[in-house]
Short mmCIF file of C-alpha atoms in Angstrom, two decimals:
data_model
loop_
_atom_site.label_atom_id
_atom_site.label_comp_id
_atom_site.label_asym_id
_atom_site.label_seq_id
_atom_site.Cartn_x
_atom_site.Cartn_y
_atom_site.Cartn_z
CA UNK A 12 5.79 23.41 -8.12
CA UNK A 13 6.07 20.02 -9.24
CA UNK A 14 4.38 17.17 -7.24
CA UNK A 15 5.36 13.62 -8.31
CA UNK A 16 3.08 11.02 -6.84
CA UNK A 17 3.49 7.62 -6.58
CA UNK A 18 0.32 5.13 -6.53
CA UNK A 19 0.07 1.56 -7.35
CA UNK A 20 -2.56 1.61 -9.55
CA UNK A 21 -4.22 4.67 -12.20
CA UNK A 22 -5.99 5.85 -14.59
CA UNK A 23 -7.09 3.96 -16.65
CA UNK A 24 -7.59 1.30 -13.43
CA UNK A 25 -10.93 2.02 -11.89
CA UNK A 26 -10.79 2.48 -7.96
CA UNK A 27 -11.34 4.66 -4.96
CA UNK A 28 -7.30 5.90 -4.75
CA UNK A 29 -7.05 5.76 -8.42
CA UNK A 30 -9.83 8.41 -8.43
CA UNK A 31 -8.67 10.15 -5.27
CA UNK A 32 -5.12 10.73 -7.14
CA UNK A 33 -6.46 11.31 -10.16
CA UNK A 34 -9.15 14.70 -8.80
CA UNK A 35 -6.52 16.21 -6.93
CA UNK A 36 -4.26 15.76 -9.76
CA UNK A 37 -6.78 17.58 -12.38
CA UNK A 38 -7.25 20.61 -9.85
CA UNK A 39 -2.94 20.96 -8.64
CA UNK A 40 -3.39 21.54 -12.88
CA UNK A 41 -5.58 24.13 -12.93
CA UNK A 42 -3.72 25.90 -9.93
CA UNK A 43 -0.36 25.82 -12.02
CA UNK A 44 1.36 22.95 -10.98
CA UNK A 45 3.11 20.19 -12.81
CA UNK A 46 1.81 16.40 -11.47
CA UNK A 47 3.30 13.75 -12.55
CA UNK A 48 2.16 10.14 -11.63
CA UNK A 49 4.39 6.86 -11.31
CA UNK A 50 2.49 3.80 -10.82
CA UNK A 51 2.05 0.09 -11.81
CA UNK A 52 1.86 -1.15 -15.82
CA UNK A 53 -0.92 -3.12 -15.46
CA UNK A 54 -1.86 -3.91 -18.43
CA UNK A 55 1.21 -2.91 -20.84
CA UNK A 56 -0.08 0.08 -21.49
CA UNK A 57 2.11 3.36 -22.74
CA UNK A 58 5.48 4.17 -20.16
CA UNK A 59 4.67 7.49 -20.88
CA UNK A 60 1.02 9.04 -21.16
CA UNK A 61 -0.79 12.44 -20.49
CA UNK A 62 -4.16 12.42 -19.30
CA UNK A 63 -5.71 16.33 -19.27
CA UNK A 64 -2.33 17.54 -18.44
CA UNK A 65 -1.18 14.99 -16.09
CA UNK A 66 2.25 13.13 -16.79
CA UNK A 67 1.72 9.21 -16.11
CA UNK A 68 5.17 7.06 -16.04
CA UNK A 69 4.41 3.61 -15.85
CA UNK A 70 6.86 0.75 -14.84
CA UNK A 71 6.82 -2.58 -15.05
CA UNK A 72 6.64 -3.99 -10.60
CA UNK A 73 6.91 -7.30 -11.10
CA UNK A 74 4.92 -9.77 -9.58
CA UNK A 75 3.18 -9.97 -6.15
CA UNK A 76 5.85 -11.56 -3.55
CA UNK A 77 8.82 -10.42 -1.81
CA UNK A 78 10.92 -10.07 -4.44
CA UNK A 79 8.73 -7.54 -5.96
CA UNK A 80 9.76 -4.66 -4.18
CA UNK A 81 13.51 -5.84 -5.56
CA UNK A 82 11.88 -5.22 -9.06
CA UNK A 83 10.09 -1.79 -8.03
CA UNK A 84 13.15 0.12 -7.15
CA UNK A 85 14.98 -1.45 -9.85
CA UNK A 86 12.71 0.49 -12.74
CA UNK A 87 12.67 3.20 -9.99
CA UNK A 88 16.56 4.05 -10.63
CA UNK A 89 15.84 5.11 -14.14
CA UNK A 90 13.83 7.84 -12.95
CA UNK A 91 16.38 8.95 -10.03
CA UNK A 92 16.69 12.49 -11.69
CA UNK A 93 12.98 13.40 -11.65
CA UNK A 94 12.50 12.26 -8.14
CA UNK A 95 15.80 14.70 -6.81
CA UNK A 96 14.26 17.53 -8.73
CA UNK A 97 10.58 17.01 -7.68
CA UNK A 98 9.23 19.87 -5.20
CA UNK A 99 7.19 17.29 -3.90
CA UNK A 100 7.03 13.60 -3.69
CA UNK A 101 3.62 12.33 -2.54
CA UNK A 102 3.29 8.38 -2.13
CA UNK A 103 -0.46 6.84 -1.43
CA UNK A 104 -0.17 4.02 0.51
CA UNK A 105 2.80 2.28 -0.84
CA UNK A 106 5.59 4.20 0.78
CA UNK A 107 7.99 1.32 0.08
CA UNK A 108 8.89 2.47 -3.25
CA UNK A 109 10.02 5.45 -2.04
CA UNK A 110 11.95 4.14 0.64
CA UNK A 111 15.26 4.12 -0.93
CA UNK A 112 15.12 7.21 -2.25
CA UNK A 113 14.37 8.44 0.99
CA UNK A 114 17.36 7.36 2.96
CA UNK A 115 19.51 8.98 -0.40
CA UNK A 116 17.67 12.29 -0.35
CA UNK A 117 17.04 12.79 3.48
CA UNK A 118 15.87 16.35 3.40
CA UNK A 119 14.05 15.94 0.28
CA UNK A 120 10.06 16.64 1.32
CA UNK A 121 8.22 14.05 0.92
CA UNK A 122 4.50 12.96 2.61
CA UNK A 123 1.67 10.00 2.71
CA UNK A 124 -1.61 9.57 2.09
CA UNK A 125 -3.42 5.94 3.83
CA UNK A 126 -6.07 5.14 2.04
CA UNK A 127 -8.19 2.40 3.85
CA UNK A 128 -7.20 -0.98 5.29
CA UNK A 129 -5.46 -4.47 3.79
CA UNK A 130 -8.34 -6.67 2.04
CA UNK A 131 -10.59 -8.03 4.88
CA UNK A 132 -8.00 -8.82 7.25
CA UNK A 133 -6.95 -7.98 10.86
CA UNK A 134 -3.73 -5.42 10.32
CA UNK A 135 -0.72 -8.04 10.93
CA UNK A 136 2.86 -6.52 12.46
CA UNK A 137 4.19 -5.78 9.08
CA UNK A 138 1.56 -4.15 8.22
CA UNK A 139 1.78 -1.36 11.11
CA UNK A 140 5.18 -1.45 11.47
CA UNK A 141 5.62 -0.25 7.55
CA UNK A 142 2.48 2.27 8.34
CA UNK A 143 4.34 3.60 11.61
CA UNK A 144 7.75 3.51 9.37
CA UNK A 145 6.02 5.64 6.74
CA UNK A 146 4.56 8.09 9.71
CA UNK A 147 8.02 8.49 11.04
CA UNK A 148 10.18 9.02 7.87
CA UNK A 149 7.46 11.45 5.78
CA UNK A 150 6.94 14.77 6.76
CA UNK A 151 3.20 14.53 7.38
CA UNK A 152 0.51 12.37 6.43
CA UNK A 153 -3.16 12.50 5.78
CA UNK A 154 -5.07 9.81 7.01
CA UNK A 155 -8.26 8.43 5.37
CA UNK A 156 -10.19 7.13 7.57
CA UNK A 157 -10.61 8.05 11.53
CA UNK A 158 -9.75 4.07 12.62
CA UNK A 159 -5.80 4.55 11.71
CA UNK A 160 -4.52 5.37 15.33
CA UNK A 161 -6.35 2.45 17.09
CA UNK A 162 -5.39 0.03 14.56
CA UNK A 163 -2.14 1.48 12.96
CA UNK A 164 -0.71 3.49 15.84
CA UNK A 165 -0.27 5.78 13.04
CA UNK A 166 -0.38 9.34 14.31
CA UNK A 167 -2.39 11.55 11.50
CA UNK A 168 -1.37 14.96 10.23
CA UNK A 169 -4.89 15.91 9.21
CA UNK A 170 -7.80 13.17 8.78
CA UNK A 171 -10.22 13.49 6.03
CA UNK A 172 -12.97 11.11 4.94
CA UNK A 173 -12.87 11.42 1.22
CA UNK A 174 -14.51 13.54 -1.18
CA UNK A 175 -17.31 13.95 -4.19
CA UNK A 176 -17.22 16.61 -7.02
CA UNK A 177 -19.06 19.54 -6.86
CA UNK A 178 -22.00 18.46 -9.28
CA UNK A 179 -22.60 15.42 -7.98
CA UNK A 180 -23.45 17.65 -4.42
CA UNK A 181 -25.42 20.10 -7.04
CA UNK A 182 -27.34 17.42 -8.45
CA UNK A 183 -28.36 16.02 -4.57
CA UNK A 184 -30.46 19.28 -4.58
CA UNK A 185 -32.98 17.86 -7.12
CA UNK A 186 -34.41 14.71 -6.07
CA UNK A 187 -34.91 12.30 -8.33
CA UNK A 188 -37.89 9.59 -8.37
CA UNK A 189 -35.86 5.99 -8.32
CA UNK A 190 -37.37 3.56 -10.82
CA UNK A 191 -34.98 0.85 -9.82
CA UNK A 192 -34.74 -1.44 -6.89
CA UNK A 193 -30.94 -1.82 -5.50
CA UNK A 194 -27.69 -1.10 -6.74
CA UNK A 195 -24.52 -2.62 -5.00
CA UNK A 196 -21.21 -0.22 -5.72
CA UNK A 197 -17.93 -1.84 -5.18
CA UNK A 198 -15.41 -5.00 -6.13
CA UNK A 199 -16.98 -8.68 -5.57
CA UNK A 200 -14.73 -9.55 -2.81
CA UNK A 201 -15.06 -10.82 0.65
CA UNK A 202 -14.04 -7.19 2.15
CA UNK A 203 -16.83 -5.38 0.33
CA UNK A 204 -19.50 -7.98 1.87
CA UNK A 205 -20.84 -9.35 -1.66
CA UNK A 206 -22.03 -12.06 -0.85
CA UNK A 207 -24.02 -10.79 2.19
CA UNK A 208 -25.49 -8.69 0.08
CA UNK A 209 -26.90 -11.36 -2.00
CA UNK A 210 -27.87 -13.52 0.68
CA UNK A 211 -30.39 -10.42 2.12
CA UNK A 212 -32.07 -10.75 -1.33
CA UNK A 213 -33.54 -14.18 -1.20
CA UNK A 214 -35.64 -12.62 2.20
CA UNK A 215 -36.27 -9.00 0.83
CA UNK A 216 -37.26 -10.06 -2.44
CA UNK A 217 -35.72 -6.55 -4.98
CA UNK A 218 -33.98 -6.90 -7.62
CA UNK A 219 -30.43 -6.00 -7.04
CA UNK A 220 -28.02 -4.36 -10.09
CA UNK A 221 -24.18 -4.66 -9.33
CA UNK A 222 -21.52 -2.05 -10.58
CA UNK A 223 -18.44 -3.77 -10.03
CA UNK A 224 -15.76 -6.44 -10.77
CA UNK A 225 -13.83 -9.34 -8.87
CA UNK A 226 -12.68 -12.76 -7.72
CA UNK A 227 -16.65 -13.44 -6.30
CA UNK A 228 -18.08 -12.92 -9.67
CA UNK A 229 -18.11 -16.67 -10.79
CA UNK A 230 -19.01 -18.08 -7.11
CA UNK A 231 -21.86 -15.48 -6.92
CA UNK A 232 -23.31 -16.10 -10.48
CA UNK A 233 -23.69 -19.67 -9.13
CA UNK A 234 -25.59 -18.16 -6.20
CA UNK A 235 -27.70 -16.18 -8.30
CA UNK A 236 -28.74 -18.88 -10.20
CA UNK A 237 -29.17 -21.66 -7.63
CA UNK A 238 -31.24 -19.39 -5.89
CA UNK A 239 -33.48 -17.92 -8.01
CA UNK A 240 -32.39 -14.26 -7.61
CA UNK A 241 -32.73 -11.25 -9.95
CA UNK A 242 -29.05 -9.75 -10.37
CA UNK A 243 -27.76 -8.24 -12.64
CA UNK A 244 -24.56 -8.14 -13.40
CA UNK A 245 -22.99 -4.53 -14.99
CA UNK A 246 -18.97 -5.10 -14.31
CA UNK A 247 -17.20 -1.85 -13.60
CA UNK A 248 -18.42 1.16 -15.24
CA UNK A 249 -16.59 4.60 -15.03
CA UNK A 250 -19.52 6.34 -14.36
CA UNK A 251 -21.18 4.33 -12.35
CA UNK A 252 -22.07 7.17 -10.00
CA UNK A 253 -24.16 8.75 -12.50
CA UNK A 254 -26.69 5.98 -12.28
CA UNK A 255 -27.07 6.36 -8.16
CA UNK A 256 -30.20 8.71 -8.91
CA UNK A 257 -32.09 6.15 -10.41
CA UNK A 258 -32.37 3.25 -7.29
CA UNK A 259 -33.87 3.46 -4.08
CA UNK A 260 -31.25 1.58 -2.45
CA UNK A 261 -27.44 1.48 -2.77
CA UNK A 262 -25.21 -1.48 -0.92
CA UNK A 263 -21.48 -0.52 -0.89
CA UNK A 264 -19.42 -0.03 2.43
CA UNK A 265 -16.20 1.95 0.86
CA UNK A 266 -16.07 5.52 1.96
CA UNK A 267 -16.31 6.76 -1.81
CA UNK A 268 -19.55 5.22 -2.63
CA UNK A 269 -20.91 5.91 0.81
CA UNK A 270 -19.93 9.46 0.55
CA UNK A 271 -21.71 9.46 -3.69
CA UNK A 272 -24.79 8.18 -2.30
CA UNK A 273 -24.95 10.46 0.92
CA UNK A 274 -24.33 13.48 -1.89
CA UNK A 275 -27.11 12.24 -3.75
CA UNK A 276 -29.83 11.80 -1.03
CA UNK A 277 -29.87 7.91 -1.42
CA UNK A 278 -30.25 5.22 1.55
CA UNK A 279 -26.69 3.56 2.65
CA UNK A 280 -26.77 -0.06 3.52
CA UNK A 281 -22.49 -0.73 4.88
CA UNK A 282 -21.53 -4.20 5.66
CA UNK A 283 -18.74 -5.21 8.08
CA UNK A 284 -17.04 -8.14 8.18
CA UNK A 285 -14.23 -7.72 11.08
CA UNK A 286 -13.22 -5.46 13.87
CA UNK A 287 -11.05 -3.13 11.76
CA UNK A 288 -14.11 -2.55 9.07
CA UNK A 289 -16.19 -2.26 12.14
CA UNK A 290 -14.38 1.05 12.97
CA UNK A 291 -13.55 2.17 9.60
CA UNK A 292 -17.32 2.32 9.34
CA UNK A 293 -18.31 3.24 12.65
CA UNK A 294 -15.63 5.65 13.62
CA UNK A 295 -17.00 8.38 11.52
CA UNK A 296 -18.67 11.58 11.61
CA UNK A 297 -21.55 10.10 9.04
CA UNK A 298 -22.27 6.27 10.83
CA UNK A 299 -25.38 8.03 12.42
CA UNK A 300 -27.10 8.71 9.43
CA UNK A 301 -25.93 5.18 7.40
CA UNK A 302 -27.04 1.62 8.11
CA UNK A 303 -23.99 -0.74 9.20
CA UNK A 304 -24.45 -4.88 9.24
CA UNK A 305 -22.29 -7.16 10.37
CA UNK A 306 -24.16 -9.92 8.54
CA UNK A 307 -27.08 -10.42 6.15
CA UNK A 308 -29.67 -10.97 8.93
CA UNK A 309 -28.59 -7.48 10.35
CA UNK A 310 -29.20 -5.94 7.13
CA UNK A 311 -32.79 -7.28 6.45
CA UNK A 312 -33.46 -5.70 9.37
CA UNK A 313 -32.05 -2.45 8.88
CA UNK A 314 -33.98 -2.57 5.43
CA UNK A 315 -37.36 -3.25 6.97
CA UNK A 316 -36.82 -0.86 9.75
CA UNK A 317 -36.08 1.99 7.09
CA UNK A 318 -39.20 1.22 4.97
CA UNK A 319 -41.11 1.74 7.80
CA UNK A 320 -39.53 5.08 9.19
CA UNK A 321 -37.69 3.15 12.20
CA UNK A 322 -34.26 3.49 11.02
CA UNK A 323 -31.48 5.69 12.05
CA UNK A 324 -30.99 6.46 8.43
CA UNK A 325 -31.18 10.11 7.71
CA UNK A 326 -31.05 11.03 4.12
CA UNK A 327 -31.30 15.07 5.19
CA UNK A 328 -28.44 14.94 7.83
CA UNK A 329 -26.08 12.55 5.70
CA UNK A 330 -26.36 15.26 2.58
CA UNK A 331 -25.83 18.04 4.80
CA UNK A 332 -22.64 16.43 6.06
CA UNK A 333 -21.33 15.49 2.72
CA UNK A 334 -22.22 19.03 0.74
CA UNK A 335 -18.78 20.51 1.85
CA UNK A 336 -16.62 17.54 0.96
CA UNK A 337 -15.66 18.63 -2.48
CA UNK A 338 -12.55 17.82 -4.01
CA UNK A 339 -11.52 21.18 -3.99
CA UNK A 340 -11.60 20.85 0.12
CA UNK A 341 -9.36 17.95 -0.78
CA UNK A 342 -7.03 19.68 -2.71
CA UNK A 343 -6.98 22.44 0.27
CA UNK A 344 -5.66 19.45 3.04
CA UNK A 345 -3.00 19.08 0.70
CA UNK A 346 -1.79 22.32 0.15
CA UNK A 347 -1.89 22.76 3.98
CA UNK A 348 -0.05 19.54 4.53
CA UNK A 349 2.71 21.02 1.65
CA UNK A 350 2.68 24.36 3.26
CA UNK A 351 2.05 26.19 -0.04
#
């Protein structure tokens, strides 16, 4: 079979669908598949690459506006002949590029994965109406996230919450002593509660590491400084995970990090900033064993209620949860969703 996929961003782009497409991809491989991946030139890297067997076309979208969709199908036309003769065609999130090619090829199978929510805003009426439009004209969907119905109207084919690889949920299995105070996993931007986060440090008094990249970086360096606080800044690693072992704390509110940290038996601190994160946090099968904030006050005293054994934070129950959520269970939702 060959499964062409079409995400906005990849590898080499750090970040939670990049790494979603890119695990699922690696495994379709090993079952005998072909994947090929069209997606955003961000950075005017190679049109064509192959990364461990996966075929990456890369096209030049434009800039952010309304014309840029113009621009999308426009570099999209060149490929016409490998999207007819795709088996499947796959698109996460951004179902717009697609969309001419769907009303061409009406029979033509294709399906949608929605991965989280837009920045740290309330979802406006374009927003659901091109969610429900991609419900309606794919023939399934997988939803990530349990929130999309309230907030989307979006009707799911199968809901899933994410997944970890298999050695990360091996390695949860042998505690490791921390030797290091916090680490915050995730962009510096408003919808990943940064700057919360920093504000719960000039009360709790840690020293806080951050893994991560974004438009907060120079406003929150300020912070640090005025304030007196001990941060220090990493930028975005690719392997971030592999240092989770080594704090006793980890601040991110993303399902991917939650769901790292959970396989790794470390404490969740989740920050919310609206209604819709609200839900994306709380309607889950995990919230009962994570701390969620809606502010920094909230999460001091989450923090001091879990140092003291009067938390809801349950590092036993969240690991048992997570230890099935492989990306091999991934790969299994799709195949179902495929029929094959």
């Amino acid at each position: 079979m060959t499964i062409l996929f079409f995400s906005r961003l990849f590898y080499p782009h750090i970040g939670g669908v990049e790494k979603h497409v890119f695990e699922i991809s690696k495994r379709l491989i090993k079952k005998g598949h072909k994947v090929i991946v069209i997606t955003e030139n961000y950075q005017s890297l190679s049109v064509i690459d192959n990364v461990e067997g996966i075929k990456i076309i890369r096209i030049n979208a434009g800039h952010e506006g309304s014309l840029k969709k113009f621009t999308v199908w426009f570099n999209l036309i060149k490929y016409f002949k490998l999207i007819k003769s795709a088996d499947i065609i796959h698109c996460h999130d951004i179902f717009f590029w697609y969309l001419p090619f769907r009303c061409i090829l009406p029979f033509k199978k294709n399906y949608t994965t929605f991965h989280g929510y837009e920045g740290n805003n309330i979802p406006n009426k374009q927003s659901i109406f091109m969610h429900k439009l991609a419900e309606k004209l794919s023939y399934g969907n997988i939803c990530i996230g349990g929130f999309y119905k309230k907030w989307y109207g979006t009707n799911p084919t199968y809901i899933s919450f994410g997944a970890v690889e298999e050695q990360l949920i091996e390695n949860g299995k042998k505690i490791k002593k921390p030797n290091k105070d916090i680490m915050f996993l995730g962009r510096l931007e408003n919808e990943t509660g940064f700057m919360k986060y920093l504000k719960t440090l000039k009360r709790i008094n840690l020293k806080l590491d951050v893994f991560g990249e974004g438009s907060l970086e120079k406003e929150a360096r300020k912070y640090v400084k005025d304030n007196g606080l001990r941060v220090n800044f990493k930028g975005f690693l690719g392997n971030a995970t592999d240092y989770i072992p080594e704090y006793k704390y980890v601040f991110t509110s993303r399902y991917l990090g939650i769901l790292e940290a959970m396989a790794l038996k470390r404490p969740v601190f989740a920050e919310y900033g609206n209604k819709v994160k609200k839900d994306y946090l709380q309607m889950t099968p995990f919230a009962k064993y994570i701390s969620i904030s809606k502010n920094s006050t909230e999460i001091i005293k989450e923090f001091n209620a879990y140092k003291i054994n009067n938390s809801n934070i349950n590092l036993d129950k969240a690991y048992d949860w997570v230890k099935d959520k492989n990306w091999e269970g991934m790969v299994n939702i799709y195949s179902k969703l495929w029929k094959f």
